[in-house]
Amino acid sequence: MVGLKWWQMPLISYRSWLVVRRNLMVFKKTWLTNIGFNFIEPLLYLTALGLGLGAYVKEIQGLPYIQWIAPGLIASSAMWATAIETTYDSFMRMKYQRIYHAIAATPISLEEVVVGEMLFGTFKSLLYGSVFLLVIFIAGLVPAATALLVPLVLVISGLIFAELGITWTGLVPKTDHFSYFFTLIITPMFLFGGIFFPLEGMPAVVQAVAWLTPLYHSVQLIRSLVLGQYSWLLFGHAAWLATFAVIFFRIPLFLVRKKLVQ
Amino acid sequence: MNWAVVAEKLFKRYQALEAVKGISFRIGSHECYGFLGPNGAGKTTTLKMIYGFSPLTAGKLLVLGMDVTAELRSIKARIGVVPQEDNLDPELTVLENLLMFSSYFGISKEEALGRAPRLLQFVEIEDRANTPVEELSGGLKRRLTIARALVNQPEVLLLDEPTTGLDPQARRLIWDRLLHLKQEGVTIILTTHYMEEAHRLCDRIAMMDLGEILAEGPPDQLVSLHAGREVLELGGAAKQREAIEKTLEGLYSHSLVVGESLFLYSNNGKELWYRLQQANGMISHQLLRPTNLEDVFLKLTGRGLD
């Protein structure tokens, strides 16, 4: 692993799972205090916008407003959970608790530690997205059985947001710099990712930029699966996400090594 | 001789800084070997290269007969590391820390549960097994870190400044435990800037400064070779010091001025002391004491260890 060029893929083994296990064990101790924020927020958006704004916006694309935005909030809930996990929490483990250093002194390589961190970030996406799916299912907002495929989308989009989060974590020296990540990347995706309004009405530039962001594609996929609106375009969104996840995979591994190992 | 570590012409460069400048050394199996030197000497960098966290800029480094650049994973399975800064899992308990760390080595849970009580007993924290680590004192954390470094029953234990920041009592306990491990045949490699620690624990010492090894050997041998048996420390105005230095000429092997004090080294301190009383000038303080590693460092660099 030492001395690899940035384009060379280091050997990643099952040992990354041991890192996920470690994070799960700590998560088991703290989940009650952590879980609230991530669930309450999408619920607030759903009720405030779905019911409040929904009283004026009667229908979007032939659907009640609350039903139209609910699936998109699955995608954003998952994104926020992963983004926070792989920035603030990962940074804490890496810089202050020095957990990465501790594990890298065992037969587990630093790259395997980083992959473990990304997989745990992916797990957060799967967990928070799935629970929100359950919530809107109970609320009667899930008409199609294909909603069962949503977790698959949560896994692949979760991996992408974990890659982005760890990349930022590998780049910045201080936690203060995470606010840029959220202000410049996460929040714009959240607002312009097609969760609250269809992008068709926006200027072509906004549509083009949205197309370049992963959240847009995961929103499109999840909404279609939840509402049962199928088209061949869905394969395009899935392929976009898969391609992004693969291309970006190596970057966080490289950046974290560069940051920690001198 | 079976070598635990063989290093040849090790270089380490960080951007503009040359932290380690082509050092060579060999550490035998079952030996306790210490890198002694002030901050910035290159001790920690050398240790990090041995446990594979810091890649070499140049040179050759074998640990347990394996090349660190090629077989790092196999090396890491057979060594234990106690880093300078604690990196325990703060949210997990003492016992959970050991179990989790064991899992990184592929040790089964049953096996780890079997080993943990003995390890906790060894560092005397068995009564804290279920305490979350964030509630432990600095000394207890360091002891747990040592226990954690032993979960894989390592052949080589590496410790970076193992007692820095600890109170004297905690320090003594750690020395005692390390001596015990040494008797059990574990190769111990440590860095320190405490000469007493180096003297007490190490079979051999590499005295380092500015990325180079200045002297290497058993502590007693280094002291007698470079500093003689005794040293007479004298305080006083510069003029008086110079006068005494002249009067006693021939009775000491070498002299040093450190701050406001004059150090006269000799194998016959009593003679020196006797002649000083006869000459007696305006001296603010005088002390005859056995030489130690600090004197060796003083002689080789002209500076103290701290």
mmCIF file with all atom_site columns, N, CA and C in Angstrom, chain A residues 1-2 11 13 15 18 21-22 25-26 29 97-99 101-109 112 260-262, chain B residues 12 14 52-55 72-73 76-77 81 85-93 96 100-101 103-105 148:
data_model
loop_
_atom_site.group_PDB
_atom_site.id
_atom_site.type_symbol
_atom_site.label_atom_id
_atom_site.label_alt_id
_atom_site.label_comp_id
_atom_site.label_asym_id
_atom_site.label_entity_id
_atom_site.label_seq_id
_atom_site.pdbx_PDB_ins_code
_atom_site.Cartn_x
_atom_site.Cartn_y
_atom_site.Cartn_z
_atom_site.occupancy
_atom_site.B_iso_or_equiv
_atom_site.pdbx_formal_charge
_atom_site.auth_seq_id
_atom_site.auth_comp_id
_atom_site.auth_asym_id
_atom_site.auth_atom_id
_atom_site.pdbx_PDB_model_num
ATOM 1   N N  . MET A 1 1   ? 0.826   -1.201  0.000  1.00 0.00 ? 1   MET A N  1
ATOM 2   C CA . MET A 1 1   ? 0.000   0.000   0.000  1.00 0.00 ? 1   MET A CA 1
ATOM 3   C C  . MET A 1 1   ? 0.861   1.252   0.000  1.00 0.00 ? 1   MET A C  1
ATOM 4   N N  . VAL A 1 2   ? 1.975   1.134   0.691  1.00 0.00 ? 2   VAL A N  1
ATOM 5   C CA . VAL A 1 2   ? 2.894   2.259   0.714  1.00 0.00 ? 2   VAL A CA 1
ATOM 6   C C  . VAL A 1 2   ? 3.518   2.391   -0.663 1.00 0.00 ? 2   VAL A C  1
ATOM 7   N N  . LEU A 1 11  ? -4.975  -2.996  -2.352 1.00 0.00 ? 11  LEU A N  1
ATOM 8   C CA . LEU A 1 11  ? -5.710  -4.222  -2.049 1.00 0.00 ? 11  LEU A CA 1
ATOM 9   C C  . LEU A 1 11  ? -6.655  -3.962  -0.876 1.00 0.00 ? 11  LEU A C  1
ATOM 10  N N  . SER A 1 13  ? -9.449  -5.790  1.534  1.00 0.00 ? 13  SER A N  1
ATOM 11  C CA . SER A 1 13  ? -9.923  -7.127  1.885  1.00 0.00 ? 13  SER A CA 1
ATOM 12  C C  . SER A 1 13  ? -11.139 -7.057  2.799  1.00 0.00 ? 13  SER A C  1
ATOM 13  N N  . ARG A 1 15  ? -11.207 -7.200  5.681  1.00 0.00 ? 15  ARG A N  1
ATOM 14  C CA . ARG A 1 15  ? -10.865 -6.529  6.945  1.00 0.00 ? 15  ARG A CA 1
ATOM 15  C C  . ARG A 1 15  ? -11.601 -5.200  7.113  1.00 0.00 ? 15  ARG A C  1
ATOM 16  N N  . LEU A 1 18  ? -14.266 -5.265  9.591  1.00 0.00 ? 18  LEU A N  1
ATOM 17  C CA . LEU A 1 18  ? -13.930 -5.143  11.017 1.00 0.00 ? 18  LEU A CA 1
ATOM 18  C C  . LEU A 1 18  ? -14.036 -3.688  11.464 1.00 0.00 ? 18  LEU A C  1
ATOM 19  N N  . ARG A 1 21  ? -17.690 -2.959  11.821 1.00 0.00 ? 21  ARG A N  1
ATOM 20  C CA . ARG A 1 21  ? -18.137 -3.574  13.082 1.00 0.00 ? 21  ARG A CA 1
ATOM 21  C C  . ARG A 1 21  ? -17.826 -2.675  14.267 1.00 0.00 ? 21  ARG A C  1
ATOM 22  N N  . ARG A 1 22  ? -16.633 -2.091  14.242 1.00 0.00 ? 22  ARG A N  1
ATOM 23  C CA . ARG A 1 22  ? -16.234 -1.179  15.321 1.00 0.00 ? 22  ARG A CA 1
ATOM 24  C C  . ARG A 1 22  ? -17.191 0.005   15.393 1.00 0.00 ? 22  ARG A C  1
ATOM 25  N N  . MET A 1 25  ? -20.564 -0.958  16.752 1.00 0.00 ? 25  MET A N  1
ATOM 26  C CA . MET A 1 25  ? -20.563 -1.185  18.193 1.00 0.00 ? 25  MET A CA 1
ATOM 27  C C  . MET A 1 25  ? -20.683 0.143   18.947 1.00 0.00 ? 25  MET A C  1
ATOM 28  N N  . VAL A 1 26  ? -19.980 1.154   18.476 1.00 0.00 ? 26  VAL A N  1
ATOM 29  C CA . VAL A 1 26  ? -20.084 2.461   19.119 1.00 0.00 ? 26  VAL A CA 1
ATOM 30  C C  . VAL A 1 26  ? -21.472 3.056   18.860 1.00 0.00 ? 26  VAL A C  1
ATOM 31  N N  . LYS A 1 29  ? -24.227 2.192   21.115 1.00 0.00 ? 29  LYS A N  1
ATOM 32  C CA . LYS A 1 29  ? -24.248 2.871   22.411 1.00 0.00 ? 29  LYS A CA 1
ATOM 33  C C  . LYS A 1 29  ? -24.845 4.263   22.322 1.00 0.00 ? 29  LYS A C  1
ATOM 34  N N  . GLN A 1 97  ? -9.670  11.329  17.992 1.00 0.00 ? 97  GLN A N  1
ATOM 35  C CA . GLN A 1 97  ? -9.581  10.045  18.681 1.00 0.00 ? 97  GLN A CA 1
ATOM 36  C C  . GLN A 1 97  ? -8.434  9.197   18.124 1.00 0.00 ? 97  GLN A C  1
ATOM 37  N N  . ARG A 1 98  ? -7.952  9.557   16.967 1.00 0.00 ? 98  ARG A N  1
ATOM 38  C CA . ARG A 1 98  ? -6.836  8.855   16.306 1.00 0.00 ? 98  ARG A CA 1
ATOM 39  C C  . ARG A 1 98  ? -7.109  7.361   16.122 1.00 0.00 ? 98  ARG A C  1
ATOM 40  N N  . ILE A 1 99  ? -8.383  7.072   15.849 1.00 0.00 ? 99  ILE A N  1
ATOM 41  C CA . ILE A 1 99  ? -8.784  5.678   15.666 1.00 0.00 ? 99  ILE A CA 1
ATOM 42  C C  . ILE A 1 99  ? -8.140  5.092   14.411 1.00 0.00 ? 99  ILE A C  1
ATOM 43  N N  . HIS A 1 101 ? -5.257  5.755   13.157 1.00 0.00 ? 101 HIS A N  1
ATOM 44  C CA . HIS A 1 101 ? -3.873  5.401   13.470 1.00 0.00 ? 101 HIS A CA 1
ATOM 45  C C  . HIS A 1 101 ? -3.822  4.080   14.232 1.00 0.00 ? 101 HIS A C  1
ATOM 46  N N  . ALA A 1 102 ? -4.734  3.955   15.211 1.00 0.00 ? 102 ALA A N  1
ATOM 47  C CA . ALA A 1 102 ? -4.739  2.752   16.039 1.00 0.00 ? 102 ALA A CA 1
ATOM 48  C C  . ALA A 1 102 ? -4.985  1.520   15.180 1.00 0.00 ? 102 ALA A C  1
ATOM 49  N N  . ILE A 1 103 ? -5.973  1.592   14.299 1.00 0.00 ? 103 ILE A N  1
ATOM 50  C CA . ILE A 1 103 ? -6.312  0.403   13.511 1.00 0.00 ? 103 ILE A CA 1
ATOM 51  C C  . ILE A 1 103 ? -5.238  0.115   12.466 1.00 0.00 ? 103 ILE A C  1
ATOM 52  N N  . ALA A 1 104 ? -4.650  1.179   11.914 1.00 0.00 ? 104 ALA A N  1
ATOM 53  C CA . ALA A 1 104 ? -3.634  0.968   10.872 1.00 0.00 ? 104 ALA A CA 1
ATOM 54  C C  . ALA A 1 104 ? -2.347  0.359   11.441 1.00 0.00 ? 104 ALA A C  1
ATOM 55  N N  . ALA A 1 105 ? -2.223  0.301   12.774 1.00 0.00 ? 105 ALA A N  1
ATOM 56  C CA . ALA A 1 105 ? -1.058  -0.370  13.363 1.00 0.00 ? 105 ALA A CA 1
ATOM 57  C C  . ALA A 1 105 ? -1.282  -1.877  13.474 1.00 0.00 ? 105 ALA A C  1
ATOM 58  N N  . THR A 1 106 ? -2.460  -2.345  13.123 1.00 0.00 ? 106 THR A N  1
ATOM 59  C CA . THR A 1 106 ? -2.772  -3.783  13.123 1.00 0.00 ? 106 THR A CA 1
ATOM 60  C C  . THR A 1 106 ? -2.701  -4.275  11.664 1.00 0.00 ? 106 THR A C  1
ATOM 61  N N  . PRO A 1 107 ? -2.975  -5.543  11.415 1.00 0.00 ? 107 PRO A N  1
ATOM 62  C CA . PRO A 1 107 ? -2.885  -6.004  10.013 1.00 0.00 ? 107 PRO A CA 1
ATOM 63  C C  . PRO A 1 107 ? -3.864  -5.309  9.059  1.00 0.00 ? 107 PRO A C  1
ATOM 64  N N  . ILE A 1 108 ? -4.711  -4.454  9.549  1.00 0.00 ? 108 ILE A N  1
ATOM 65  C CA . ILE A 1 108 ? -5.628  -3.722  8.669  1.00 0.00 ? 108 ILE A CA 1
ATOM 66  C C  . ILE A 1 108 ? -4.891  -2.506  8.093  1.00 0.00 ? 108 ILE A C  1
ATOM 67  N N  . SER A 1 109 ? -5.027  -2.297  6.779  1.00 0.00 ? 109 SER A N  1
ATOM 68  C CA . SER A 1 109 ? -4.319  -1.166  6.167  1.00 0.00 ? 109 SER A CA 1
ATOM 69  C C  . SER A 1 109 ? -5.143  0.104   6.303  1.00 0.00 ? 109 SER A C  1
ATOM 70  N N  . GLU A 1 112 ? -8.038  0.151   4.018  1.00 0.00 ? 112 GLU A N  1
ATOM 71  C CA . GLU A 1 112 ? -9.171  -0.669  4.484  1.00 0.00 ? 112 GLU A CA 1
ATOM 72  C C  . GLU A 1 112 ? -9.963  0.057   5.564  1.00 0.00 ? 112 GLU A C  1
ATOM 73  N N  . LEU A 1 260 ? -2.646  11.691  6.485  1.00 0.00 ? 260 LEU A N  1
ATOM 74  C CA . LEU A 1 260 ? -2.169  11.093  7.738  1.00 0.00 ? 260 LEU A CA 1
ATOM 75  C C  . LEU A 1 260 ? -0.732  10.606  7.681  1.00 0.00 ? 260 LEU A C  1
ATOM 76  N N  . VAL A 1 261 ? -0.291  10.172  6.512  1.00 0.00 ? 261 VAL A N  1
ATOM 77  C CA . VAL A 1 261 ? 1.034   9.564   6.407  1.00 0.00 ? 261 VAL A CA 1
ATOM 78  C C  . VAL A 1 261 ? 1.982   10.525  5.728  1.00 0.00 ? 261 VAL A C  1
ATOM 79  N N  . GLN A 1 262 ? 3.065   10.832  6.432  1.00 0.00 ? 262 GLN A N  1
ATOM 80  C CA . GLN A 1 262 ? 4.028   11.759  5.828  1.00 0.00 ? 262 GLN A CA 1
ATOM 81  C C  . GLN A 1 262 ? 5.360   11.087  5.617  1.00 0.00 ? 262 GLN A C  1
ATOM 82  N N  . LYS B 2 12  ? 14.839  9.633   6.113  1.00 0.00 ? 12  LYS B N  1
ATOM 83  C CA . LYS B 2 12  ? 13.460  10.114  6.064  1.00 0.00 ? 12  LYS B CA 1
ATOM 84  C C  . LYS B 2 12  ? 13.460  11.619  5.855  1.00 0.00 ? 12  LYS B C  1
ATOM 85  N N  . TYR B 2 14  ? 10.920  14.924  5.217  1.00 0.00 ? 14  TYR B N  1
ATOM 86  C CA . TYR B 2 14  ? 9.600   15.561  5.112  1.00 0.00 ? 14  TYR B CA 1
ATOM 87  C C  . TYR B 2 14  ? 9.815   16.871  4.391  1.00 0.00 ? 14  TYR B C  1
ATOM 88  N N  . GLY B 2 52  ? 5.898   0.695   10.331 1.00 0.00 ? 52  GLY B N  1
ATOM 89  C CA . GLY B 2 52  ? 5.309   0.752   8.987  1.00 0.00 ? 52  GLY B CA 1
ATOM 90  C C  . GLY B 2 52  ? 4.353   1.893   8.751  1.00 0.00 ? 52  GLY B C  1
ATOM 91  N N  . PHE B 2 53  ? 4.249   2.846   9.682  1.00 0.00 ? 53  PHE B N  1
ATOM 92  C CA . PHE B 2 53  ? 3.298   3.931   9.432  1.00 0.00 ? 53  PHE B CA 1
ATOM 93  C C  . PHE B 2 53  ? 3.901   5.017   8.558  1.00 0.00 ? 53  PHE B C  1
ATOM 94  N N  . SER B 2 54  ? 5.219   5.128   8.622  1.00 0.00 ? 54  SER B N  1
ATOM 95  C CA . SER B 2 54  ? 5.893   6.168   7.860  1.00 0.00 ? 54  SER B CA 1
ATOM 96  C C  . SER B 2 54  ? 6.810   5.519   6.825  1.00 0.00 ? 54  SER B C  1
ATOM 97  N N  . PRO B 2 55  ? 6.532   5.730   5.525  1.00 0.00 ? 55  PRO B N  1
ATOM 98  C CA . PRO B 2 55  ? 7.375   5.082   4.511  1.00 0.00 ? 55  PRO B CA 1
ATOM 99  C C  . PRO B 2 55  ? 8.808   5.645   4.503  1.00 0.00 ? 55  PRO B C  1
ATOM 100 N N  . LEU B 2 72  ? 4.389   -5.660  4.971  1.00 0.00 ? 72  LEU B N  1
ATOM 101 C CA . LEU B 2 72  ? 3.961   -4.906  6.138  1.00 0.00 ? 72  LEU B CA 1
ATOM 102 C C  . LEU B 2 72  ? 2.861   -5.621  6.925  1.00 0.00 ? 72  LEU B C  1
ATOM 103 N N  . ARG B 2 73  ? 1.907   -6.207  6.194  1.00 0.00 ? 73  ARG B N  1
ATOM 104 C CA . ARG B 2 73  ? 0.782   -6.831  6.900  1.00 0.00 ? 73  ARG B CA 1
ATOM 105 C C  . ARG B 2 73  ? 1.252   -7.975  7.794  1.00 0.00 ? 73  ARG B C  1
ATOM 106 N N  . LYS B 2 76  ? 2.991   -6.465  10.820 1.00 0.00 ? 76  LYS B N  1
ATOM 107 C CA . LYS B 2 76  ? 2.078   -5.857  11.794 1.00 0.00 ? 76  LYS B CA 1
ATOM 108 C C  . LYS B 2 76  ? 1.345   -6.908  12.627 1.00 0.00 ? 76  LYS B C  1
ATOM 109 N N  . ALA B 2 77  ? 1.180   -8.117  12.059 1.00 0.00 ? 77  ALA B N  1
ATOM 110 C CA . ALA B 2 77  ? 0.503   -9.184  12.808 1.00 0.00 ? 77  ALA B CA 1
ATOM 111 C C  . ALA B 2 77  ? 1.357   -9.657  13.977 1.00 0.00 ? 77  ALA B C  1
ATOM 112 N N  . VAL B 2 81  ? 2.186   -2.058  19.157 1.00 0.00 ? 81  VAL B N  1
ATOM 113 C CA . VAL B 2 81  ? 2.589   -0.651  19.114 1.00 0.00 ? 81  VAL B CA 1
ATOM 114 C C  . VAL B 2 81  ? 1.903   0.148   20.228 1.00 0.00 ? 81  VAL B C  1
ATOM 115 N N  . GLU B 2 85  ? 0.658   9.340   21.494 1.00 0.00 ? 85  GLU B N  1
ATOM 116 C CA . GLU B 2 85  ? -0.639  9.900   21.874 1.00 0.00 ? 85  GLU B CA 1
ATOM 117 C C  . GLU B 2 85  ? -1.640  8.767   21.988 1.00 0.00 ? 85  GLU B C  1
ATOM 118 N N  . ASP B 2 86  ? -2.395  8.764   23.082 1.00 0.00 ? 86  ASP B N  1
ATOM 119 C CA . ASP B 2 86  ? -3.367  7.695   23.286 1.00 0.00 ? 86  ASP B CA 1
ATOM 120 C C  . ASP B 2 86  ? -4.366  7.665   22.140 1.00 0.00 ? 86  ASP B C  1
ATOM 121 N N  . ASN B 2 87  ? -4.625  6.485   21.617 1.00 0.00 ? 87  ASN B N  1
ATOM 122 C CA . ASN B 2 87  ? -5.662  6.374   20.597 1.00 0.00 ? 87  ASN B CA 1
ATOM 123 C C  . ASN B 2 87  ? -6.581  5.195   20.881 1.00 0.00 ? 87  ASN B C  1
ATOM 124 N N  . LEU B 2 88  ? -6.956  5.093   22.147 1.00 0.00 ? 88  LEU B N  1
ATOM 125 C CA . LEU B 2 88  ? -7.941  4.091   22.544 1.00 0.00 ? 88  LEU B CA 1
ATOM 126 C C  . LEU B 2 88  ? -9.311  4.519   22.044 1.00 0.00 ? 88  LEU B C  1
ATOM 127 N N  . ASP B 2 89  ? -10.261 3.583   22.097 1.00 0.00 ? 89  ASP B N  1
ATOM 128 C CA . ASP B 2 89  ? -11.625 3.892   21.697 1.00 0.00 ? 89  ASP B CA 1
ATOM 129 C C  . ASP B 2 89  ? -12.350 4.478   22.899 1.00 0.00 ? 89  ASP B C  1
ATOM 130 N N  . PRO B 2 90  ? -12.534 5.801   22.966 1.00 0.00 ? 90  PRO B N  1
ATOM 131 C CA . PRO B 2 90  ? -13.013 6.419   24.212 1.00 0.00 ? 90  PRO B CA 1
ATOM 132 C C  . PRO B 2 90  ? -14.424 5.997   24.610 1.00 0.00 ? 90  PRO B C  1
ATOM 133 N N  . GLU B 2 91  ? -15.258 5.681   23.621 1.00 0.00 ? 91  GLU B N  1
ATOM 134 C CA . GLU B 2 91  ? -16.645 5.358   23.968 1.00 0.00 ? 91  GLU B CA 1
ATOM 135 C C  . GLU B 2 91  ? -16.827 3.907   24.411 1.00 0.00 ? 91  GLU B C  1
ATOM 136 N N  . LEU B 2 92  ? -15.823 3.082   24.128 1.00 0.00 ? 92  LEU B N  1
ATOM 137 C CA . LEU B 2 92  ? -15.925 1.675   24.520 1.00 0.00 ? 92  LEU B CA 1
ATOM 138 C C  . LEU B 2 92  ? -15.312 1.468   25.907 1.00 0.00 ? 92  LEU B C  1
ATOM 139 N N  . THR B 2 93  ? -15.697 0.368   26.549 1.00 0.00 ? 93  THR B N  1
ATOM 140 C CA . THR B 2 93  ? -15.130 0.073   27.864 1.00 0.00 ? 93  THR B CA 1
ATOM 141 C C  . THR B 2 93  ? -13.724 -0.498  27.703 1.00 0.00 ? 93  THR B C  1
ATOM 142 N N  . GLU B 2 96  ? -14.008 -3.945  26.195 1.00 0.00 ? 96  GLU B N  1
ATOM 143 C CA . GLU B 2 96  ? -14.408 -3.851  24.783 1.00 0.00 ? 96  GLU B CA 1
ATOM 144 C C  . GLU B 2 96  ? -13.250 -3.388  23.905 1.00 0.00 ? 96  GLU B C  1
ATOM 145 N N  . MET B 2 100 ? -12.206 -5.558  20.768 1.00 0.00 ? 100 MET B N  1
ATOM 146 C CA . MET B 2 100 ? -12.269 -4.952  19.443 1.00 0.00 ? 100 MET B CA 1
ATOM 147 C C  . MET B 2 100 ? -10.899 -5.011  18.777 1.00 0.00 ? 100 MET B C  1
ATOM 148 N N  . PHE B 2 101 ? -9.879  -4.671  19.532 1.00 0.00 ? 101 PHE B N  1
ATOM 149 C CA . PHE B 2 101 ? -8.532  -4.659  18.960 1.00 0.00 ? 101 PHE B CA 1
ATOM 150 C C  . PHE B 2 101 ? -8.107  -6.070  18.564 1.00 0.00 ? 101 PHE B C  1
ATOM 151 N N  . SER B 2 103 ? -10.030 -8.312  17.456 1.00 0.00 ? 103 SER B N  1
ATOM 152 C CA . SER B 2 103 ? -10.713 -8.681  16.211 1.00 0.00 ? 103 SER B CA 1
ATOM 153 C C  . SER B 2 103 ? -9.939  -8.170  14.996 1.00 0.00 ? 103 SER B C  1
ATOM 154 N N  . TYR B 2 104 ? -9.235  -7.040  15.150 1.00 0.00 ? 104 TYR B N  1
ATOM 155 C CA . TYR B 2 104 ? -8.453  -6.521  14.019 1.00 0.00 ? 104 TYR B CA 1
ATOM 156 C C  . TYR B 2 104 ? -7.336  -7.487  13.612 1.00 0.00 ? 104 TYR B C  1
ATOM 157 N N  . PHE B 2 105 ? -6.911  -8.302  14.586 1.00 0.00 ? 105 PHE B N  1
ATOM 158 C CA . PHE B 2 105 ? -5.856  -9.270  14.289 1.00 0.00 ? 105 PHE B CA 1
ATOM 159 C C  . PHE B 2 105 ? -6.433  -10.617 13.847 1.00 0.00 ? 105 PHE B C  1
ATOM 160 N N  . ARG B 2 148 ? -3.369  -3.455  25.338 1.00 0.00 ? 148 ARG B N  1
ATOM 161 C CA . ARG B 2 148 ? -3.936  -3.579  23.995 1.00 0.00 ? 148 ARG B CA 1
ATOM 162 C C  . ARG B 2 148 ? -2.862  -3.986  22.986 1.00 0.00 ? 148 ARG B C  1
#
